[in-house]
Amino acid sequence: MQETISAIDIGTTKICALTAAVTYDTLGNLALRVLGEGQAKSRGIRRGVVMHVPDVTAAVSEAVEKCERQMGHQIINAYVGIAGSHIGTLNSKGVSPIDRRQGVTGNDMQRALEGARAVALPQNQEVIHTIARHWTVDGQTDIQHPIGMNAYRLEVDAHIVTGNSTAINNLVQCVVAHGIDIDELVLEPLASNESVLKADERRMGVAVVDIGGGTTDLAIFRDDGLCHTVILDVGGNHLTNDLANVLHAPFETAEELKLRYGTVLPERVAEDEKVWANVFGEKAERSFSRRFIAEILEARAVEILEIIQDKLEASGYMNQLPAGVVFTGGCSQLPGLTELGREILGMPVRVGTPASHLPISGLSRSLQTPTYATSVGLLLWGLHEDARAVHRRFAAEQGSGGVDWAGQTMRWLRNLLPG
């Protein structure tokens, strides 16, 4: 049977399920071919957090069933994205002694990571990811690949991603209710990075800003690794809410106005240009100045960009990002946002989309947009995890000790879920 990888992206505005077959490209490298996709409008989610389990479970079911019908068989397991205002991060260090006769092994690296992971957390917090930022071997710093090096002491500087236990449990329940095993919960900006960043950007220094409906996820990458993450409790829905409140219009009407006529550069809109929309308390449509709408959107966009600027400065990496910022997510397509971003942030800004150079074929046109950067990125994360699994099995066979991440994930789920 052909090996497949599935992904489920549970966002504030939409839920997307994807399945792809694992194949090989012309050079013999692992690749993907999309077999099915399914989408549903999100229900029961606020700012990335499950607020009503039955509604989210039903929405996940709708997306999954559409995907399954398209590809002709059931989804058995999937990589699931996680984000939301409950996500927290911290940096930690771990140490492992080394048998100098063998050099650094996979087991040594795992022990160091486990030491970094052993941090004091509030009772309601769980560790989602422990990611090595860089390694130190006998005082030699900034090592990226220490395996095989002769040494007495291995240290790791790790980035720890945590989440609220209740929020994690609720998200897991919405997926496993359909008989789907979770391969791994993946922080959404980590997934987005897989689909929108170029290798030289990730190496030199870049920030990914995924502007979703309920939250904005910021992740900084340098030297091919994740250095810093922040989840901001603001997103595209805040711009829509501003329009709805000022215009006294239903949320759906404000969203349509934003998508059809929105821009964050009001000076580019003619002063006399009008748009029409339904508002509360009036039967007939009412006219509005399109420039006024742009001014409302601009005010919130400036606020979001200034928050991003503050977070970049607080991270200490503001001056270490020669590749600048890559916007992605649905709201990144708002006209004028990249120009406004360059002006406020004072660095290169571009919009990231799942690009043609990626090892994945069969993407529909809609999936080749920033809106689905996380969804496509989850598939790519799964593909790379397959490659890492092969490497770990080889390392284990060579006596260097692979890491049983699949077993760890299943044990984690068994401990998390009741019964």
Coordinates of C-alpha atoms in Angstrom, one line a residue:
M1 CA 0.0 0.0 0.0
Q2 CA 1.3 3.4 -0.9
E3 CA 2.5 5.5 2.0
T4 CA 0.5 8.7 2.7
I5 CA 0.8 11.7 4.9
S6 CA -2.2 13.7 6.1
A7 CA -2.5 17.1 7.7
I8 CA -5.3 18.9 9.6
D9 CA -5.1 22.6 10.0
I10 CA -7.6 23.8 12.6
G11 CA -7.8 27.6 12.4
T12 CA -10.0 30.3 13.7
T13 CA -11.7 30.9 10.3
K14 CA -11.2 27.6 8.4
I15 CA -10.4 24.0 8.8
C16 CA -8.4 22.2 6.1
A17 CA -7.6 18.5 5.7
L18 CA -5.0 17.4 3.2
T19 CA -3.6 14.0 2.2
A20 CA -0.6 13.3 0.0
A21 CA 1.2 10.3 -1.3
V22 CA 4.9 9.9 -0.6
T23 CA 6.7 9.6 -3.9
Y24 CA 10.2 10.4 -5.3
D25 CA 11.3 13.1 -7.6
T26 CA 13.5 12.6 -10.7
L27 CA 16.6 12.8 -8.5
G28 CA 15.4 10.1 -6.1
N29 CA 14.5 12.5 -3.3
L30 CA 11.3 12.2 -1.2
A31 CA 8.4 14.2 -2.6
L32 CA 4.6 14.4 -2.2
R33 CA 1.6 14.3 -4.5
V34 CA -1.6 15.7 -3.2
L35 CA -4.5 13.1 -3.3
G36 CA -7.3 14.9 -1.6
E37 CA -8.3 18.1 0.2
G38 CA -11.3 19.1 2.2
Q39 CA -12.3 22.4 3.8
A40 CA -14.9 23.6 6.3
K41 CA -15.7 26.9 7.9
S42 CA -14.5 26.9 11.5
R43 CA -17.1 26.8 14.3
G44 CA -16.5 26.9 18.0
I45 CA -12.9 28.3 17.8
R46 CA -11.9 31.7 19.2
R47 CA -8.4 33.1 18.7
G48 CA -7.1 29.7 17.8
V49 CA -8.5 28.0 20.9
V50 CA -11.3 25.4 21.0
M51 CA -14.2 27.0 22.8
H52 CA -16.9 24.4 21.9
V53 CA -15.8 20.8 21.4
P54 CA -18.9 19.5 19.6
D55 CA -18.9 22.4 17.0
V56 CA -15.2 22.0 16.3
T57 CA -15.5 18.2 16.1
A58 CA -18.3 18.6 13.5
A59 CA -16.3 21.0 11.5
V60 CA -13.3 18.7 11.5
S61 CA -15.6 15.9 10.4
E62 CA -16.8 18.0 7.4
A63 CA -13.3 18.8 6.2
V64 CA -12.0 15.2 6.8
E65 CA -15.0 13.6 5.0
K66 CA -14.5 15.9 1.9
C67 CA -10.9 14.9 1.8
E68 CA -11.6 11.2 2.2
R69 CA -14.2 11.3 -0.6
Q70 CA -11.8 12.9 -3.0
M71 CA -9.0 10.4 -2.4
G72 CA -11.2 7.3 -1.9
H73 CA -10.1 6.1 1.5
Q74 CA -10.0 7.1 5.2
I75 CA -7.5 9.2 7.0
I76 CA -5.9 7.0 9.7
N77 CA -3.4 9.4 11.1
A78 CA -2.4 13.1 10.6
Y79 CA -0.1 15.9 11.6
V80 CA -2.2 18.5 13.3
G81 CA -1.4 22.2 13.6
I82 CA -1.6 24.0 17.0
A83 CA -1.5 27.7 17.8
G84 CA -3.6 30.1 19.8
S85 CA -3.2 32.6 22.6
H86 CA -2.4 29.8 25.1
I87 CA 1.0 29.0 23.5
G88 CA 4.1 30.0 25.5
T89 CA 7.8 29.7 24.9
L90 CA 11.0 29.8 26.8
N91 CA 14.7 29.0 26.3
S92 CA 16.5 26.4 28.3
K93 CA 19.9 24.6 28.4
G94 CA 20.7 20.9 28.8
V95 CA 23.9 19.0 29.3
S96 CA 25.1 15.4 28.6
P97 CA 28.5 13.8 29.3
I98 CA 30.2 12.2 26.3
D99 CA 32.1 8.9 25.9
R100 CA 35.1 10.3 24.1
R101 CA 35.8 6.9 22.6
Q102 CA 32.5 7.0 20.6
G103 CA 32.1 10.7 20.1
V104 CA 28.7 12.5 20.2
T105 CA 25.8 10.1 19.4
G106 CA 22.1 10.5 19.0
N107 CA 21.5 9.3 22.5
D108 CA 23.8 12.0 23.8
M109 CA 21.9 14.6 22.0
Q110 CA 18.6 13.2 23.3
R111 CA 19.9 13.3 26.9
A112 CA 20.9 16.9 26.5
L113 CA 17.5 17.8 25.0
E114 CA 15.7 15.9 27.9
G115 CA 17.8 18.0 30.3
A116 CA 16.7 21.2 28.6
R117 CA 13.1 20.0 28.6
A118 CA 13.2 19.4 32.4
V119 CA 12.0 22.9 33.3
A120 CA 9.5 23.9 36.0
L121 CA 6.2 24.7 34.4
P122 CA 2.8 25.6 35.8
Q123 CA 0.6 22.6 36.5
N124 CA -1.7 23.4 33.5
Q125 CA 1.2 23.6 30.9
E126 CA 2.5 20.9 28.6
V127 CA 5.7 20.8 26.5
I128 CA 4.8 20.6 22.8
H129 CA 8.3 21.0 21.2
T130 CA 11.9 21.0 22.4
I131 CA 13.9 22.4 19.6
A132 CA 17.7 22.7 19.6
R133 CA 18.8 26.2 18.7
H134 CA 22.5 25.3 18.7
W135 CA 25.0 23.0 20.4
T136 CA 28.2 23.5 22.3
V137 CA 30.9 20.8 22.3
D138 CA 33.6 21.2 25.0
G139 CA 33.1 25.0 24.9
Q140 CA 33.0 25.3 21.1
T141 CA 29.8 27.2 20.5
D142 CA 27.3 27.4 17.6
I143 CA 27.7 23.8 16.4
Q144 CA 24.7 22.8 14.2
H145 CA 25.5 19.1 13.7
P146 CA 27.6 17.6 16.6
I147 CA 27.2 13.9 15.9
G148 CA 30.5 12.1 15.6
M149 CA 32.5 14.9 17.2
N150 CA 35.0 13.8 19.9
A151 CA 34.3 15.5 23.2
Y152 CA 33.8 15.2 27.0
R153 CA 30.7 17.5 27.3
L154 CA 27.7 18.3 25.1
E155 CA 25.5 21.3 25.8
V156 CA 22.3 22.3 24.0
D157 CA 20.6 25.7 23.9
A158 CA 17.0 24.7 23.3
H159 CA 13.7 26.6 22.5
I160 CA 10.8 25.1 24.5
V161 CA 7.2 25.5 23.2
T162 CA 4.4 25.0 25.7
G163 CA 0.7 25.0 25.6
N164 CA -2.2 25.0 28.0
S165 CA -3.1 21.4 28.9
T166 CA -6.8 21.9 28.7
A167 CA -6.6 23.7 25.3
I168 CA -4.3 20.8 24.0
N169 CA -6.7 18.2 25.3
N170 CA -9.7 19.8 23.7
L171 CA -8.0 20.1 20.3
V172 CA -6.8 16.4 20.5
Q173 CA -10.4 15.3 21.3
C174 CA -11.8 17.0 18.2
V175 CA -9.5 15.0 16.0
V176 CA -9.3 11.6 17.7
A177 CA -13.1 11.5 17.8
H178 CA -13.0 10.5 14.2
G179 CA -10.6 7.6 14.8
I180 CA -7.6 9.6 13.6
D181 CA -4.3 9.1 15.4
I182 CA -2.2 12.2 15.8
D183 CA 1.3 11.8 14.4
E184 CA 2.4 15.0 16.0
L185 CA 1.0 18.3 17.2
V186 CA 3.0 21.0 15.2
L187 CA 3.3 24.6 16.1
E188 CA 1.7 26.4 13.2
P189 CA 4.5 28.9 12.4
L190 CA 6.9 25.9 12.3
A191 CA 4.7 24.4 9.6
S192 CA 4.3 27.7 7.7
N193 CA 8.1 28.0 7.6
E194 CA 8.3 24.7 5.7
S195 CA 6.1 26.1 2.8
V196 CA 7.1 29.7 2.5
L197 CA 10.8 30.2 3.4
K198 CA 13.8 29.8 1.2
A199 CA 16.9 28.0 2.5
D200 CA 19.0 31.1 2.3
E201 CA 16.4 33.2 4.3
R202 CA 16.3 30.6 7.0
R203 CA 20.1 30.4 7.2
M204 CA 20.8 34.2 7.2
G205 CA 18.0 35.3 9.5
V206 CA 14.2 35.9 8.8
A207 CA 11.0 36.3 10.7
V208 CA 7.8 34.6 9.6
V209 CA 4.6 36.4 10.5
D210 CA 1.5 34.3 9.9
I211 CA -1.5 36.6 10.2
G212 CA -4.5 34.4 10.7
G213 CA -8.1 35.2 11.6
G214 CA -7.7 35.1 15.4
T215 CA -4.0 35.3 16.1
T216 CA -0.7 36.4 14.5
D217 CA 2.1 33.9 14.9
L218 CA 5.7 35.2 14.8
A219 CA 8.7 32.9 14.4
I220 CA 12.3 33.9 14.0
F221 CA 14.8 31.6 12.2
R222 CA 18.6 31.8 12.0
D223 CA 21.3 29.3 11.0
D224 CA 18.5 26.9 9.7
G225 CA 16.9 26.8 13.2
L226 CA 14.0 28.2 15.2
C227 CA 15.3 30.9 17.6
H228 CA 12.2 32.6 18.9
T229 CA 8.4 32.4 18.8
V230 CA 5.6 34.7 19.9
I231 CA 1.8 34.2 19.5
L232 CA 0.0 37.6 19.3
D233 CA -3.6 37.8 20.4
V234 CA -4.6 39.8 17.3
G235 CA -5.4 38.9 13.7
G236 CA -7.4 39.5 10.6
N237 CA -10.8 39.3 12.4
H238 CA -9.8 42.4 14.4
L239 CA -9.7 44.4 11.2
T240 CA -13.2 43.1 10.2
N241 CA -14.6 43.8 13.7
D242 CA -13.3 47.4 13.5
L243 CA -15.2 47.8 10.2
A244 CA -18.3 46.2 11.6
N245 CA -18.3 48.4 14.7
V246 CA -17.6 51.7 12.9
L247 CA -20.1 51.0 10.0
H248 CA -22.7 49.4 12.2
A249 CA -22.7 46.4 9.8
P250 CA -22.9 42.6 10.3
F251 CA -19.6 40.9 10.6
E252 CA -20.1 39.0 7.3
T253 CA -20.8 42.3 5.5
A254 CA -17.7 43.9 7.0
E255 CA -15.6 40.8 5.9
E256 CA -16.9 41.1 2.4
L257 CA -16.1 44.8 2.3
K258 CA -12.6 44.1 3.6
L259 CA -12.0 41.4 1.0
R260 CA -13.5 43.2 -2.0
Y261 CA -12.5 46.8 -1.4
G262 CA -10.0 46.8 1.5
T263 CA -6.5 48.4 1.4
V264 CA -4.3 49.8 4.2
L265 CA -3.1 52.6 1.9
P266 CA -6.0 55.1 1.9
E267 CA -4.0 57.7 -0.1
R268 CA -4.3 55.4 -3.1
V269 CA -8.1 55.5 -3.1
A270 CA -10.0 58.3 -4.8
E271 CA -11.8 60.6 -2.4
D272 CA -15.1 60.3 -4.2
E273 CA -15.1 56.5 -4.6
K274 CA -18.2 54.9 -2.9
V275 CA -19.2 51.4 -1.9
W276 CA -22.6 50.1 -0.9
A277 CA -23.4 47.7 2.0
N278 CA -26.3 46.6 4.3
V279 CA -26.2 47.9 7.8
F280 CA -28.2 47.3 11.0
G281 CA -31.5 49.0 11.2
E282 CA -31.9 49.9 7.5
K283 CA -33.6 48.0 4.8
A284 CA -31.8 49.7 1.9
E285 CA -28.1 49.5 1.3
R286 CA -26.1 52.5 2.5
S287 CA -23.1 54.1 0.7
F288 CA -19.7 54.5 2.3
S289 CA -16.5 56.2 1.3
R290 CA -14.0 53.6 0.2
R291 CA -11.2 55.8 1.5
F292 CA -12.9 55.9 4.9
I293 CA -12.9 52.1 5.0
A294 CA -9.3 52.1 4.1
E295 CA -8.5 54.5 6.9
I296 CA -10.2 52.1 9.4
L297 CA -8.2 49.2 8.2
E298 CA -5.0 51.2 8.1
A299 CA -5.3 52.2 11.8
R300 CA -5.6 48.6 12.9
A301 CA -2.8 47.4 10.5
V302 CA -0.5 50.0 11.9
E303 CA -1.2 48.8 15.4
I304 CA -0.5 45.2 14.5
L305 CA 2.7 46.1 12.7
E306 CA 3.9 48.2 15.6
I307 CA 3.2 45.3 18.0
I308 CA 5.3 43.0 15.7
Q309 CA 8.1 45.6 15.7
D310 CA 8.0 45.7 19.5
K311 CA 8.2 41.9 19.7
L312 CA 11.1 41.8 17.3
E313 CA 13.0 44.3 19.3
A314 CA 12.2 42.5 22.5
S315 CA 13.5 39.3 21.0
G316 CA 17.0 40.7 20.6
Y317 CA 17.0 39.6 16.9
M318 CA 15.8 42.8 15.3
N319 CA 19.2 43.6 13.8
Q320 CA 20.0 40.0 12.9
L321 CA 17.3 39.6 10.2
P322 CA 18.9 40.4 6.8
A323 CA 16.2 38.6 5.0
G324 CA 13.6 40.7 6.8
V325 CA 10.0 39.5 7.3
V326 CA 7.9 37.1 5.4
F327 CA 4.1 37.6 5.8
T328 CA 1.8 34.7 5.3
G329 CA -1.7 33.7 6.3
G330 CA -5.0 35.0 4.8
C331 CA -4.7 38.5 6.0
S332 CA -1.2 38.9 4.5
Q333 CA -3.0 39.4 1.1
L334 CA -4.6 42.6 2.2
P335 CA -3.5 45.2 -0.4
G336 CA -0.8 47.6 0.8
L337 CA 0.2 45.5 3.8
T338 CA 3.7 44.7 2.5
E339 CA 4.4 48.4 1.6
L340 CA 3.2 49.5 5.0
G341 CA 5.2 46.7 6.7
R342 CA 8.4 47.9 4.9
E343 CA 7.7 51.5 6.1
I344 CA 7.1 50.6 9.8
L345 CA 9.5 47.7 10.2
G346 CA 12.3 49.3 8.2
M347 CA 13.4 46.0 6.6
P348 CA 12.6 43.8 3.5
V349 CA 9.0 42.4 3.6
R350 CA 7.4 40.0 1.2
V351 CA 4.3 37.7 1.1
G352 CA 5.1 34.0 1.3
T353 CA 3.1 31.4 -0.6
P354 CA 3.6 27.7 -1.1
A355 CA 6.1 27.9 -3.9
S356 CA 6.7 25.9 -7.1
H357 CA 10.2 24.7 -5.9
L358 CA 8.7 22.7 -3.1
P359 CA 8.8 18.9 -3.4
I360 CA 5.0 18.7 -3.7
S361 CA 2.7 18.3 -6.7
G362 CA -1.0 18.3 -7.3
L363 CA -1.7 21.5 -5.3
S364 CA -4.9 23.2 -6.4
R365 CA -4.8 26.9 -7.2
S366 CA -6.4 27.8 -3.9
L367 CA -3.8 25.9 -2.0
Q368 CA -1.1 27.9 -3.7
T369 CA -2.0 31.0 -1.6
P370 CA -0.8 32.4 1.8
T371 CA -4.1 31.3 3.3
Y372 CA -2.9 27.6 3.1
A373 CA 0.7 28.1 4.0
T374 CA 0.2 26.2 7.3
S375 CA -1.9 23.4 5.7
V376 CA 0.7 22.7 3.0
G377 CA 3.5 23.2 5.6
L378 CA 2.1 20.4 7.8
L379 CA 2.4 18.0 4.9
L380 CA 6.0 19.0 4.3
W381 CA 6.7 18.7 8.0
G382 CA 5.4 15.2 7.8
L383 CA 7.5 14.4 4.8
H384 CA 10.7 15.7 6.5
E385 CA 9.7 13.8 9.7
D386 CA 9.6 10.6 7.5
A387 CA 13.1 11.4 6.3
R388 CA 14.3 12.1 9.9
A389 CA 12.7 8.8 11.0
V390 CA 14.8 6.9 8.3
H391 CA 17.9 8.7 9.6
R392 CA 17.0 7.7 13.2
R393 CA 16.5 4.1 12.3
F394 CA 19.8 4.1 10.5
A395 CA 21.5 5.7 13.6
A396 CA 19.9 3.1 15.8
E397 CA 21.2 0.3 13.6
Q398 CA 24.7 1.8 13.8
G399 CA 24.5 1.9 17.6
S400 CA 24.2 5.6 17.9
G401 CA 20.7 5.5 19.3
G402 CA 17.7 6.9 17.4
V403 CA 14.9 8.8 19.1
D404 CA 11.6 7.0 19.3
W405 CA 9.5 10.2 18.6
A406 CA 6.5 8.1 17.4
G407 CA 6.5 6.1 20.6
Q408 CA 6.9 9.3 22.7
T409 CA 3.9 10.9 20.9
M410 CA 1.6 7.9 21.5
R411 CA 2.7 7.8 25.2
W412 CA 2.1 11.5 25.4
L413 CA -1.4 11.1 24.0
R414 CA -2.2 8.2 26.2
N415 CA -1.2 10.2 29.3
L416 CA -3.2 13.3 28.0
L417 CA -6.5 11.6 27.2
P418 CA -8.8 10.1 29.8
G419 CA -9.2 6.4 29.9

